[in-house]
Coordinates of C-alpha atoms and ligand atoms in Angstrom, one line a residue:
M1 CA -42.8 -16.9 -2.7
A2 CA -42.5 -14.0 -0.3
E3 CA -40.7 -14.9 2.9
Q4 CA -41.3 -13.3 6.3
E5 CA -39.2 -10.6 7.8
Q6 CA -37.1 -13.2 9.6
V7 CA -35.5 -15.7 7.5
R8 CA -33.4 -18.5 9.0
I9 CA -30.9 -20.2 6.7
A10 CA -29.1 -23.4 7.9
V11 CA -26.5 -24.6 5.5
I12 CA -24.2 -27.6 5.8
D13 CA -21.1 -27.8 3.7
F14 CA -21.4 -31.6 3.0
T15 CA -17.9 -31.8 1.6
K16 CA -16.6 -30.8 5.0
C17 CA -19.0 -32.9 7.1
H18 CA -17.6 -36.3 8.4
P19 CA -20.1 -37.8 10.8
E20 CA -18.0 -41.0 11.0
K21 CA -15.3 -38.9 12.6
C22 CA -17.5 -37.0 15.1
N23 CA -20.4 -39.3 15.6
Y24 CA -22.9 -36.5 14.9
L25 CA -21.7 -34.1 17.5
C26 CA -24.0 -31.4 16.1
K27 CA -27.1 -33.7 16.7
R28 CA -25.9 -34.8 20.1
M29 CA -25.2 -31.2 21.3
C30 CA -28.3 -29.5 19.9
P31 CA -30.4 -28.3 22.9
L32 CA -33.7 -28.9 21.0
N33 CA -32.7 -32.5 20.3
R34 CA -31.7 -32.9 23.9
T35 CA -35.3 -32.1 24.9
G36 CA -36.6 -34.7 22.5
K37 CA -37.3 -32.5 19.4
E38 CA -36.0 -33.4 16.0
C39 CA -34.2 -30.3 15.0
I40 CA -31.1 -32.2 13.7
T41 CA -31.9 -35.5 12.1
V42 CA -29.9 -38.0 10.0
A43 CA -30.9 -38.3 6.4
N44 CA -30.7 -41.4 4.2
D45 CA -27.3 -40.4 2.9
G46 CA -26.0 -40.6 6.5
K47 CA -25.4 -36.9 6.8
P48 CA -27.3 -34.6 9.2
R49 CA -30.1 -32.2 8.3
I50 CA -31.1 -29.1 10.3
S51 CA -34.7 -28.1 10.4
E52 CA -34.9 -24.4 9.6
Q53 CA -38.4 -24.3 11.1
L54 CA -37.4 -25.6 14.5
C55 CA -33.8 -24.2 14.7
T56 CA -33.6 -21.2 17.1
A57 CA -30.2 -20.1 15.8
C58 CA -28.5 -20.8 19.1
R59 CA -25.4 -21.7 17.0
I60 CA -24.2 -24.4 19.4
C61 CA -23.8 -26.8 16.5
V62 CA -21.9 -24.2 14.5
H63 CA -19.3 -23.9 17.3
K64 CA -19.2 -27.6 18.1
C65 CA -18.7 -29.0 14.6
P66 CA -15.0 -29.9 14.4
F67 CA -14.9 -29.2 10.7
N68 CA -16.6 -25.8 10.5
A69 CA -19.2 -27.4 8.2
I70 CA -22.3 -25.5 9.5
S71 CA -23.5 -22.0 8.8
I72 CA -26.6 -20.5 10.4
V73 CA -27.7 -17.1 9.2
N74 CA -30.5 -15.1 10.6
L75 CA -31.7 -12.5 8.1
T76 CA -33.8 -9.7 9.2
A77 CA -34.1 -8.2 5.7
K78 CA -37.1 -9.1 3.7
L79 CA -36.0 -11.5 1.1
I80 CA -38.3 -12.2 -1.8
N81 CA -38.1 -14.3 -4.9
R82 CA -36.2 -17.4 -3.9
V83 CA -35.5 -18.9 -7.2
H84 CA -33.3 -21.8 -6.3
C85 CA -32.1 -24.1 -3.6
Y86 CA -29.6 -26.9 -4.4
G87 CA -31.4 -29.0 -1.8
E88 CA -32.1 -29.2 1.9
N89 CA -29.5 -27.3 3.9
K90 CA -27.7 -26.3 0.7
F91 CA -26.9 -23.0 -1.0
R92 CA -29.9 -20.9 -2.1
L93 CA -30.4 -18.0 -4.4
Y94 CA -32.8 -15.1 -4.2
G95 CA -33.7 -13.2 -7.4
L96 CA -32.1 -13.3 -10.8
P97 CA -30.4 -10.9 -13.2
V98 CA -32.7 -9.8 -16.0
P99 CA -31.1 -10.2 -19.5
M100 CA -32.2 -7.5 -21.9
Q101 CA -32.1 -7.6 -25.7
S102 CA -29.4 -5.3 -27.2
K103 CA -28.0 -4.6 -23.7
V104 CA -24.9 -5.7 -21.8
I105 CA -25.9 -6.6 -18.2
G106 CA -22.9 -6.7 -15.8
L107 CA -22.9 -8.7 -12.6
I108 CA -20.8 -7.6 -9.6
G109 CA -20.3 -9.4 -6.4
R110 CA -18.1 -11.7 -4.4
N111 CA -17.0 -15.2 -5.5
G112 CA -19.2 -18.0 -4.2
I113 CA -22.4 -16.1 -3.8
G114 CA -24.3 -17.4 -6.8
K115 CA -23.2 -15.7 -10.0
S116 CA -22.5 -18.9 -11.8
T117 CA -25.7 -20.4 -10.4
A118 CA -27.7 -17.5 -11.8
L119 CA -26.0 -17.8 -15.1
K120 CA -26.6 -21.5 -15.3
M121 CA -30.3 -21.0 -14.5
L122 CA -30.7 -18.4 -17.2
A123 CA -28.9 -20.7 -19.6
G124 CA -31.3 -23.6 -18.8
K125 CA -28.4 -25.7 -17.4
I126 CA -30.0 -26.0 -14.0
M127 CA -33.8 -25.9 -13.4
P128 CA -35.2 -23.6 -10.7
R129 CA -36.2 -25.2 -7.4
P130 CA -37.6 -22.4 -5.2
D131 CA -38.6 -24.9 -2.5
C132 CA -35.6 -26.7 -0.9
K133 CA -37.5 -29.9 -0.5
G134 CA -39.6 -29.6 -3.7
E135 CA -39.2 -30.5 -7.3
E136 CA -37.3 -28.6 -10.0
S137 CA -39.7 -26.9 -12.4
Y138 CA -40.3 -23.8 -14.5
E139 CA -43.9 -23.4 -13.5
A140 CA -43.2 -21.9 -10.1
I141 CA -40.6 -19.5 -11.5
V142 CA -43.0 -18.3 -14.2
E143 CA -45.5 -17.6 -11.5
L144 CA -42.9 -15.9 -9.3
F145 CA -42.0 -13.4 -12.0
K146 CA -45.6 -12.9 -13.3
G147 CA -45.9 -9.6 -15.1
K148 CA -42.1 -9.1 -15.1
E149 CA -39.6 -9.4 -17.9
L150 CA -38.3 -12.7 -16.5
Q151 CA -41.8 -14.3 -16.9
A152 CA -41.5 -14.1 -20.7
Y153 CA -37.9 -15.2 -20.6
F154 CA -38.6 -18.4 -18.6
E155 CA -41.7 -19.2 -20.7
K156 CA -39.6 -19.1 -23.8
L157 CA -36.8 -21.0 -22.1
S158 CA -39.1 -23.8 -20.9
K159 CA -41.1 -24.1 -24.2
Q160 CA -38.6 -23.7 -27.0
G161 CA -35.3 -23.1 -25.2
I162 CA -32.9 -20.2 -25.6
K163 CA -29.7 -20.8 -27.4
V164 CA -26.8 -19.8 -25.2
S165 CA -23.1 -19.4 -25.7
F166 CA -20.9 -19.3 -22.7
K167 CA -17.2 -18.3 -22.0
P168 CA -16.3 -20.0 -18.8
Q169 CA -14.1 -18.5 -16.1
E170 CA -11.6 -21.3 -15.9
I171 CA -10.1 -21.2 -19.3
N172 CA -7.1 -23.2 -18.2
K173 CA -9.3 -26.3 -18.4
I174 CA -9.8 -25.7 -22.1
A175 CA -6.0 -26.1 -22.6
G176 CA -6.1 -29.3 -20.6
A177 CA -9.1 -30.8 -22.5
F178 CA -8.3 -29.9 -26.1
K179 CA -5.3 -31.6 -27.7
G180 CA -5.3 -29.8 -31.1
R181 CA -4.3 -26.6 -32.7
V182 CA -6.1 -23.2 -32.2
E183 CA -7.5 -23.2 -35.7
Q184 CA -9.1 -26.7 -35.2
L185 CA -10.7 -25.6 -31.9
L186 CA -12.1 -22.4 -33.5
K187 CA -13.5 -24.3 -36.5
R188 CA -15.5 -26.5 -34.2
F189 CA -17.4 -23.4 -32.9
D190 CA -17.7 -21.5 -36.2
E191 CA -21.5 -21.8 -36.6
L192 CA -21.8 -18.4 -38.2
E193 CA -19.0 -18.9 -40.6
K194 CA -17.2 -15.8 -39.5
L195 CA -13.9 -17.3 -38.5
D196 CA -11.8 -14.9 -40.5
E197 CA -13.5 -11.8 -39.1
V198 CA -13.2 -13.0 -35.5
V199 CA -9.6 -14.0 -35.9
E200 CA -8.9 -10.5 -37.2
E201 CA -10.9 -8.8 -34.4
L202 CA -9.2 -10.8 -31.7
N203 CA -5.7 -10.7 -33.3
L204 CA -5.3 -14.4 -33.4
S205 CA -3.8 -14.9 -36.8
D206 CA -0.3 -15.5 -35.5
I207 CA -1.3 -18.3 -33.2
L208 CA -3.7 -20.3 -35.5
K209 CA -1.2 -23.1 -36.0
S210 CA -0.1 -23.2 -32.3
S211 CA -1.1 -26.0 -30.1
V212 CA -3.9 -24.9 -27.6
S213 CA -1.9 -26.4 -24.7
R214 CA 1.1 -24.2 -25.6
I215 CA -0.3 -20.7 -25.9
S216 CA -0.1 -18.0 -23.2
G217 CA -2.9 -17.2 -20.8
G218 CA -3.8 -14.0 -22.6
E219 CA -3.9 -15.8 -25.9
L220 CA -6.0 -18.6 -24.4
Q221 CA -8.4 -16.0 -23.0
R222 CA -8.8 -14.5 -26.5
V223 CA -9.3 -17.9 -28.0
A224 CA -12.0 -18.7 -25.4
I225 CA -13.8 -15.4 -26.2
A226 CA -13.5 -16.2 -29.9
C227 CA -15.1 -19.7 -29.4
C228 CA -18.0 -18.0 -27.5
I229 CA -18.8 -15.4 -30.1
L230 CA -18.4 -17.7 -33.1
R231 CA -21.5 -19.6 -32.0
D232 CA -24.9 -18.7 -33.2
A233 CA -26.8 -17.9 -30.0
E234 CA -29.4 -15.5 -28.6
L235 CA -27.7 -15.1 -25.2
Y236 CA -24.0 -14.7 -24.6
F237 CA -22.4 -15.1 -21.2
F238 CA -18.9 -14.1 -20.4
D239 CA -17.5 -15.2 -17.0
E240 CA -14.5 -13.0 -16.2
P241 CA -13.4 -12.2 -19.8
S242 CA -10.5 -9.9 -18.8
S243 CA -8.2 -12.2 -16.8
Y244 CA -4.7 -12.4 -18.4
L245 CA -5.4 -9.6 -20.9
D246 CA -3.5 -6.4 -20.9
V247 CA -5.4 -3.1 -20.8
Q248 CA -5.5 -2.6 -24.5
E249 CA -6.8 -6.1 -25.0
R250 CA -9.4 -5.5 -22.2
L251 CA -10.7 -2.4 -24.1
R252 CA -10.8 -4.3 -27.4
I253 CA -12.8 -7.2 -26.0
A254 CA -15.1 -4.8 -24.3
K255 CA -15.9 -3.3 -27.7
I256 CA -16.4 -6.7 -29.2
I257 CA -18.7 -7.8 -26.5
R258 CA -20.7 -4.5 -26.8
G259 CA -20.9 -5.2 -30.5
L260 CA -22.9 -8.4 -29.8
A261 CA -25.4 -6.4 -27.9
E262 CA -25.6 -3.9 -30.8
K263 CA -26.5 -6.8 -33.0
G264 CA -29.6 -7.4 -30.9
K265 CA -28.2 -10.2 -28.6
Y266 CA -28.7 -10.6 -24.9
V267 CA -25.3 -10.3 -23.2
V268 CA -24.5 -11.0 -19.5
V269 CA -21.0 -10.5 -18.1
V270 CA -19.4 -11.3 -14.8
E271 CA -16.3 -9.1 -14.3
H272 CA -14.2 -8.0 -11.3
D273 CA -12.1 -5.4 -13.0
L274 CA -14.4 -2.4 -12.2
A275 CA -13.0 -0.2 -14.9
V276 CA -13.8 -2.8 -17.5
L277 CA -17.2 -3.6 -16.0
D278 CA -18.0 0.1 -16.0
Y279 CA -16.8 0.5 -19.6
L280 CA -18.7 -2.6 -20.9
S281 CA -22.1 -2.6 -19.2
D282 CA -25.4 -0.8 -19.8
F283 CA -26.8 -1.9 -16.5
V284 CA -25.6 -4.0 -13.5
H285 CA -27.0 -6.2 -10.8
V286 CA -25.2 -6.4 -7.5
L287 CA -25.0 -9.8 -5.8
F288 CA -24.4 -10.1 -2.1
G289 CA -24.9 -12.8 0.5
S290 CA -22.7 -15.2 2.4
K291 CA -20.2 -17.4 0.5
G292 CA -21.6 -20.9 0.0
V293 CA -24.7 -20.1 2.1
Y294 CA -27.0 -17.8 0.2
G295 CA -26.9 -15.1 -2.5
V296 CA -29.2 -12.2 -3.3
V297 CA -29.5 -10.5 -6.7
S298 CA -30.3 -6.8 -6.5
S299 CA -32.7 -5.0 -8.8
R300 CA -31.3 -3.7 -12.0
L301 CA -29.2 -0.5 -11.5
S302 CA -27.5 2.0 -13.8
V303 CA -23.8 1.2 -14.0
L304 CA -22.8 4.3 -12.0
N305 CA -25.3 3.5 -9.2
G306 CA -24.6 -0.2 -9.2
I307 CA -20.8 0.0 -8.9
N308 CA -21.1 2.9 -6.3
Q309 CA -23.7 1.1 -4.2
Y310 CA -21.6 -2.1 -4.3
L311 CA -18.5 -0.2 -3.1
E312 CA -20.7 1.6 -0.5
G313 CA -22.1 -1.8 0.7
Y314 CA -25.6 -0.4 0.7
L315 CA -28.5 -1.0 -1.8
K316 CA -30.8 2.0 -1.9
N317 CA -33.9 0.4 -3.5
E318 CA -33.8 -2.6 -1.3
N319 CA -32.7 -0.6 1.8
I320 CA -30.2 -3.3 2.6
R321 CA -26.7 -2.8 4.1
F322 CA -24.8 -5.8 3.1
R323 CA -21.3 -4.8 4.2
E324 CA -20.3 -2.7 7.2
K325 CA -17.3 -1.1 5.6
E326 CA -17.3 1.1 2.5
L327 CA -14.6 0.2 0.0
V328 CA -12.8 3.5 -0.7
F329 CA -10.4 4.0 -3.6
S330 CA -8.8 7.3 -3.3
R331 CA -5.5 6.8 -1.6
I332 CA -3.0 9.6 -1.4
A333 CA 0.4 8.0 -1.7
E334 CA 3.1 9.0 0.6
K335 CA 5.6 11.2 -1.2
P336 CA 8.4 8.8 -2.3
E337 CA 11.0 11.4 -1.4
K338 CA 10.1 10.9 2.2
K339 CA 11.3 7.3 2.0
A340 CA 14.9 6.2 2.0
S341 CA 16.4 4.9 -1.2
Y342 CA 16.4 1.0 -1.3
L343 CA 18.0 0.2 -4.6
A344 CA 19.3 2.1 -7.6
Y345 CA 19.7 0.3 -10.9
P346 CA 21.5 1.4 -14.0
A347 CA 20.1 1.8 -17.5
F348 CA 20.6 -1.5 -19.3
T349 CA 19.6 -3.5 -22.4
K350 CA 18.7 -7.1 -22.8
S351 CA 18.5 -8.7 -26.2
Y352 CA 17.0 -11.9 -27.4
E353 CA 17.0 -13.1 -31.0
N354 CA 13.7 -11.3 -31.9
F355 CA 13.3 -9.0 -28.9
K356 CA 15.1 -6.2 -27.3
L357 CA 14.5 -4.5 -24.0
E358 CA 15.9 -1.1 -23.1
T359 CA 15.5 0.5 -19.7
L360 CA 16.1 3.9 -18.1
A361 CA 18.0 3.9 -14.8
G362 CA 15.8 4.2 -11.7
T363 CA 15.7 4.2 -7.9
I364 CA 13.3 2.2 -5.8
M365 CA 12.6 3.4 -2.2
K366 CA 12.4 1.4 1.0
S367 CA 9.0 -0.1 1.6
E368 CA 7.8 0.9 -1.8
V369 CA 5.4 -0.9 -4.1
I370 CA 6.1 -0.1 -7.7
G371 CA 3.5 -1.0 -10.3
I372 CA 4.2 -1.8 -13.9
L373 CA 1.9 -0.8 -16.7
G374 CA 2.3 -2.0 -20.2
P375 CA 1.1 -4.6 -22.7
N376 CA 1.8 -8.3 -22.7
A377 CA 5.1 -9.4 -24.2
I378 CA 6.8 -6.0 -23.7
G379 CA 9.6 -7.3 -21.4
K380 CA 8.2 -6.8 -17.9
T381 CA 9.3 -10.1 -16.5
T382 CA 12.7 -9.9 -18.3
F383 CA 13.2 -6.5 -16.6
V384 CA 12.6 -7.8 -13.1
K385 CA 14.5 -11.0 -13.6
T386 CA 17.5 -9.0 -14.9
L387 CA 17.3 -6.7 -11.8
A388 CA 17.3 -9.8 -9.6
G389 CA 20.3 -11.3 -11.5
I390 CA 18.4 -14.4 -12.6
I391 CA 19.2 -13.5 -16.2
D392 CA 22.2 -11.4 -17.4
S393 CA 21.8 -8.0 -19.2
D394 CA 23.6 -7.6 -22.5
K395 CA 26.7 -6.4 -20.5
G396 CA 26.5 -9.2 -17.9
K397 CA 25.0 -9.6 -14.4
L398 CA 23.8 -6.4 -12.7
N399 CA 25.0 -7.6 -9.3
L400 CA 22.6 -5.7 -7.2
G401 CA 22.7 -8.5 -4.7
L402 CA 19.0 -9.0 -4.5
K403 CA 17.2 -12.2 -3.6
L404 CA 13.9 -12.4 -5.5
A405 CA 10.6 -14.0 -4.5
F406 CA 8.4 -14.4 -7.5
K407 CA 4.7 -15.2 -8.0
P408 CA 4.2 -16.1 -11.7
Q409 CA 1.2 -15.1 -13.7
Y410 CA 0.1 -18.7 -14.6
L411 CA -0.3 -20.8 -11.5
R412 CA 0.1 -24.5 -12.3
P413 CA -0.8 -26.5 -9.2
E414 CA 1.1 -29.6 -8.5
E415 CA -1.1 -32.7 -8.4
G416 CA -1.6 -34.9 -5.3
I417 CA -0.5 -32.3 -2.7
T418 CA -2.6 -30.5 -0.2
V419 CA -2.4 -26.8 0.7
E420 CA -1.1 -27.7 4.1
E421 CA 1.7 -29.9 2.6
L422 CA 2.7 -27.1 0.2
I423 CA 2.9 -24.6 3.1
M424 CA 4.8 -27.0 5.3
Q425 CA 7.3 -27.6 2.5
S426 CA 7.9 -23.9 1.8
S427 CA 10.5 -22.0 3.6
L428 CA 8.4 -19.1 5.1
D429 CA 8.3 -16.5 7.8
R430 CA 5.8 -18.5 9.9
E431 CA 4.9 -15.7 12.2
L432 CA 4.1 -13.4 9.3
F433 CA 2.2 -16.2 7.6
E434 CA 0.0 -16.6 10.6
T435 CA -0.5 -13.0 11.6
E436 CA -0.9 -11.5 8.1
A437 CA -1.7 -14.1 5.4
N438 CA -3.8 -16.6 7.3
K439 CA -5.7 -13.8 9.1
R440 CA -6.6 -12.1 5.9
F441 CA -7.2 -15.0 3.5
A442 CA -8.2 -17.8 5.9
I443 CA -5.7 -20.1 4.2
S444 CA -6.1 -22.7 7.0
E445 CA -9.6 -23.4 5.9
L446 CA -8.1 -24.7 2.7
Y447 CA -5.5 -26.9 4.3
E448 CA -7.1 -30.2 3.6
R449 CA -7.8 -29.4 -0.1
N450 CA -5.7 -30.7 -2.9
L451 CA -4.1 -27.9 -4.9
E452 CA -5.7 -29.0 -8.2
E453 CA -9.1 -28.8 -6.6
L454 CA -8.8 -25.1 -5.7
S455 CA -10.7 -22.4 -7.7
G456 CA -8.6 -19.8 -9.5
G457 CA -9.1 -17.3 -6.7
E458 CA -8.2 -19.7 -3.9
L459 CA -5.0 -20.8 -5.8
Q460 CA -4.2 -17.1 -6.3
K461 CA -4.5 -16.4 -2.5
V462 CA -2.4 -19.4 -1.5
S463 CA 0.4 -18.4 -4.0
L464 CA 0.3 -14.8 -3.0
A465 CA 0.5 -15.7 0.7
I466 CA 3.4 -18.0 0.2
T467 CA 5.4 -15.6 -2.0
M468 CA 5.0 -12.6 0.3
C469 CA 6.0 -14.7 3.4
K470 CA 9.3 -15.9 1.8
E471 CA 12.5 -14.2 2.8
A472 CA 13.6 -11.9 0.0
D473 CA 14.8 -8.5 -0.9
L474 CA 12.6 -7.9 -3.9
Y475 CA 9.1 -9.3 -4.5
L476 CA 7.7 -9.6 -7.9
L477 CA 4.0 -10.3 -8.3
D478 CA 2.7 -11.1 -11.8
E479 CA -1.0 -10.4 -12.1
P480 CA -2.0 -11.0 -8.4
S481 CA -5.5 -9.7 -9.1
A482 CA -6.5 -12.5 -11.5
F483 CA -9.5 -14.5 -10.4
L484 CA -10.0 -12.5 -7.2
D485 CA -13.2 -10.6 -6.6
V486 CA -13.2 -6.9 -5.9
E487 CA -13.1 -7.3 -2.1
E488 CA -10.3 -9.9 -2.4
R489 CA -8.4 -7.5 -4.7
L490 CA -8.5 -4.7 -2.2
N491 CA -7.7 -7.2 0.6
A492 CA -4.7 -8.5 -1.4
A493 CA -3.5 -4.9 -2.0
E494 CA -3.7 -4.2 1.8
F495 CA -1.8 -7.4 2.5
I496 CA 1.0 -6.6 0.0
K497 CA 1.4 -3.0 1.3
S498 CA 1.4 -4.2 4.9
V499 CA 4.1 -6.9 4.4
I500 CA 6.4 -4.6 2.4
E501 CA 6.1 -1.9 5.0
K502 CA 6.8 -4.3 7.8
K503 CA 9.7 -5.9 6.1
E504 CA 11.1 -2.6 4.7
K505 CA 11.7 -4.3 1.4
A506 CA 10.4 -3.5 -2.1
C507 CA 7.8 -5.0 -4.4
I508 CA 7.1 -4.8 -8.1
V509 CA 3.6 -5.6 -9.3
V510 CA 2.6 -6.3 -12.8
D511 CA -1.1 -6.0 -13.2
H512 CA -3.6 -4.8 -15.8
D513 CA -6.4 -3.9 -13.4
L514 CA -6.0 -0.1 -13.3
L515 CA -8.0 0.4 -10.2
F516 CA -6.0 -2.2 -8.4
Q517 CA -2.7 -0.6 -9.4
D518 CA -4.0 2.8 -8.5
Y519 CA -5.0 1.6 -5.1
L520 CA -1.9 -0.5 -4.4
C521 CA 1.1 1.3 -5.8
D522 CA 3.2 4.2 -4.7
R523 CA 4.7 4.8 -8.1
L524 CA 4.6 3.3 -11.5
I525 CA 6.9 2.2 -14.3
V526 CA 5.5 2.5 -17.8
F527 CA 6.6 0.1 -20.5
E528 CA 6.3 1.3 -24.1
G529 CA 7.2 -0.3 -27.5
I530 CA 5.9 -3.0 -29.8
P531 CA 5.0 -6.3 -28.1
A532 CA 7.2 -9.2 -29.0
K533 CA 9.6 -6.9 -30.8
H534 CA 11.0 -4.2 -28.5
G535 CA 10.2 -2.7 -25.2
K536 CA 11.4 0.3 -23.2
A537 CA 11.0 0.7 -19.5
L538 CA 10.7 4.3 -18.3
E539 CA 12.0 5.3 -14.9
P540 CA 9.6 5.0 -11.9
Q541 CA 7.3 8.0 -11.9
N542 CA 4.5 9.3 -9.7
K543 CA 1.1 7.9 -10.4
E544 CA -0.3 11.0 -12.2
L545 CA 2.6 11.3 -14.6
A546 CA 2.8 7.6 -15.3
M547 CA -1.0 7.0 -15.7
N548 CA -1.2 10.0 -17.9
R549 CA 1.5 8.8 -20.2
F550 CA 0.1 5.3 -20.3
L551 CA -3.5 6.3 -21.0
A552 CA -2.4 8.8 -23.6
S553 CA -0.8 5.9 -25.5
L554 CA -4.1 4.1 -25.4
D555 CA -6.0 7.3 -26.3
I556 CA -8.4 6.8 -23.4
T557 CA -9.2 9.3 -20.6
F558 CA -10.2 8.6 -17.0
R559 CA -11.9 10.8 -14.4
R560 CA -12.5 10.2 -10.7
D561 CA -16.0 9.4 -9.5
P562 CA -16.6 12.2 -6.9
Q563 CA -18.6 9.8 -4.6
T564 CA -16.2 6.8 -4.3
G565 CA -12.9 8.2 -5.6
R566 CA -12.7 5.4 -8.2
P567 CA -11.3 6.1 -11.6
R568 CA -13.8 5.8 -14.4
A569 CA -13.1 5.6 -18.1
N570 CA -14.8 8.4 -20.1
K571 CA -16.9 7.3 -23.1
P572 CA -14.8 8.0 -26.2
G573 CA -15.8 11.2 -27.8
S574 CA -17.9 12.4 -24.8
V575 CA -17.6 16.0 -23.6
K576 CA -15.4 15.0 -20.7
D577 CA -13.2 12.9 -22.9
Q578 CA -12.6 15.7 -25.4
E579 CA -12.1 18.3 -22.6
Q580 CA -9.5 16.2 -20.8
K581 CA -7.7 15.3 -24.0
K582 CA -7.5 19.0 -24.9
Q583 CA -5.9 19.7 -21.5
G584 CA -3.6 16.7 -21.8
K585 CA -5.2 15.3 -18.6
Y586 CA -5.8 11.6 -19.4
Y587 CA -5.9 10.7 -15.7
Y588 CA -7.4 12.7 -12.9
L589 CA -5.8 12.5 -9.5
Ligands
LIG601 P1 -20.2 -17.7 -7.9 O1 -20.4 -17.9 -9.3 O2 -20.8 -16.4 -7.4 O3 -18.8 -17.8 -7.5 P2 -21.7 -20.2 -7.6 O4 -23.0 -19.9 -8.2 O5 -20.7 -21.0 -8.4 O6 -21.0 -18.8 -7.1 O7 -21.9 -21.0 -6.2 C1 -22.6 -20.5 -5.1 C2 -22.6 -21.6 -4.1 O8 -23.5 -22.6 -4.5 C3 -21.2 -22.3 -3.9 O9 -20.5 -21.8 -2.9 C4 -21.6 -23.7 -3.7 O10 -21.6 -24.0 -2.3 C5 -23.0 -23.9 -4.2 N1 -23.1 -24.8 -5.3 C6 -22.7 -24.6 -6.6 N2 -23.1 -25.7 -7.3 C7 -23.7 -26.6 -6.5 C8 -24.2 -27.9 -6.7 N3 -24.3 -28.5 -7.9 N4 -24.8 -28.5 -5.6 C9 -24.7 -27.9 -4.4 N5 -24.2 -26.7 -4.1 C10 -23.7 -26.0 -5.2
LIG602 FE1 -20.2 -33.8 12.7 FE2 -20.1 -31.2 11.8 FE3 -21.2 -33.1 10.2 FE4 -22.5 -32.4 12.4 S1 -22.0 -31.1 10.6 S2 -22.1 -34.5 11.7 S3 -20.8 -31.9 13.8 S4 -19.1 -33.0 10.9

């Protein structure tokens, strides 16, 4: 269905709409209704409906609605191929990603603009309904994509089905739902009888006997990926496979996922770590739109063009600018020696029964953000907790006199408490919260929601906002990028930098998204050693030295994309890879 140059979209968030509290203020205030027309009506479910044909986009209802439930968007771009509408005045999706046999297709875009909807449609879990008031059916969609690759795909899906295996984004729910051991869970999915091979590939042998509810986030992610690839399917979907994994594990799962494509499967991946998406995909589709209102899927692009056009905010083929601002990566860090020293810590060791951490002495500057790079279970949290005096070193407390504010990696929301209640209970710098956190993350829009109802990304933003607005001397953030989309990651990085600069304190960030760390941090501490056995923290180093050392240990080289400044992993064995290795330049500044 081709739509005209002007498309009007009126969407009501029915979860926010409470006509019993406002007595249909939108309907009463609508100028068309006041002249006797039926632009806003009340449907059988008691909720209002806005006629997109009559609406003139005056937006009076948008401003009057006391619960911010209405969005009216006037699109001038020509939008074609509407594939789905959840119903009248509900979210709609234009276009679909095109799965290809033997290829990995990456999806890149903001949260809430239809990636999961698109995946569910390709998986046959929701049927297409191009007409908001019409019936769900495959016929219209087959017609819509006549002569294109998707025609054959939907014909097959509607006639014989396509067997799909899916790795969900919210893996924490698996831990809540399954009460047995890892081995039992994996056996349930082992349709191809290759359990031993997959356990070996994903390094799961040590945790087979562990209870699923007890394993760490990184382990749970690997178990979820194992469940997905153990199934005998034609199409494999991975929704954010890298969260909680360290860099080495990210590269390993990237290879495993590519291996599925090499075996002739269709593979589609949603991923916000751009280095991983880049490394993993053959092609990408960019998704853009307005959260909860509409989403548009771009044509298929090469990985280089797709990621660059996404960062640029402009799609060349479609001639659509979907974001005013370009997202730029290259950031020249202020020379640390220009900053005053904030804290100096001595070399120390910390031993547990089966693990020993050794650290070199270091100095952290005022207003400095220090990134930590290293695998999981290498002693990163132990290091910071010892600095903060929460745990003793082998020779006793360090006594640096630091008050720590800590955002843990795994966020376990309390039940039965709203976001507003949590914020009221927390001891925060209220002014900073309003001017920085709320402004950037629109936390107040989440106030009425219960913590356990929040998505991973929403919970991450609330936790980050609360931690950064606490009074402390040292801030420790463990994987703040998890579940945030690319724009939210950069926004979070700006937020952290801004707060630390304003407060003139210091922040240590553990994160495995290399582009995020590159963008956010002034300097980096590299951790080396053998996970779960012994770790060594080097002194804080400038980014080039630290990244070089870290990437050399992984035997992977990165170059900078000349157009966007973003670091890109070189394909192993490529000319660039070999050249850079010869020069010892694993990381290009
Ligand atoms: P993404 O995967 O990009 O985060 P989704 O496809 O999950 O986005 O959701 C896009 C929008 O579709 C959501 O913001 C939500 O408003 C809407 N949506 C999702 N599922 C339904 C549903 N079953 N009924 C109505 N609206 C839905
Ligand atoms: Fe009231 Fe807003 Fe619902 Fe209209 S959309 S009925 S103004 S709550």
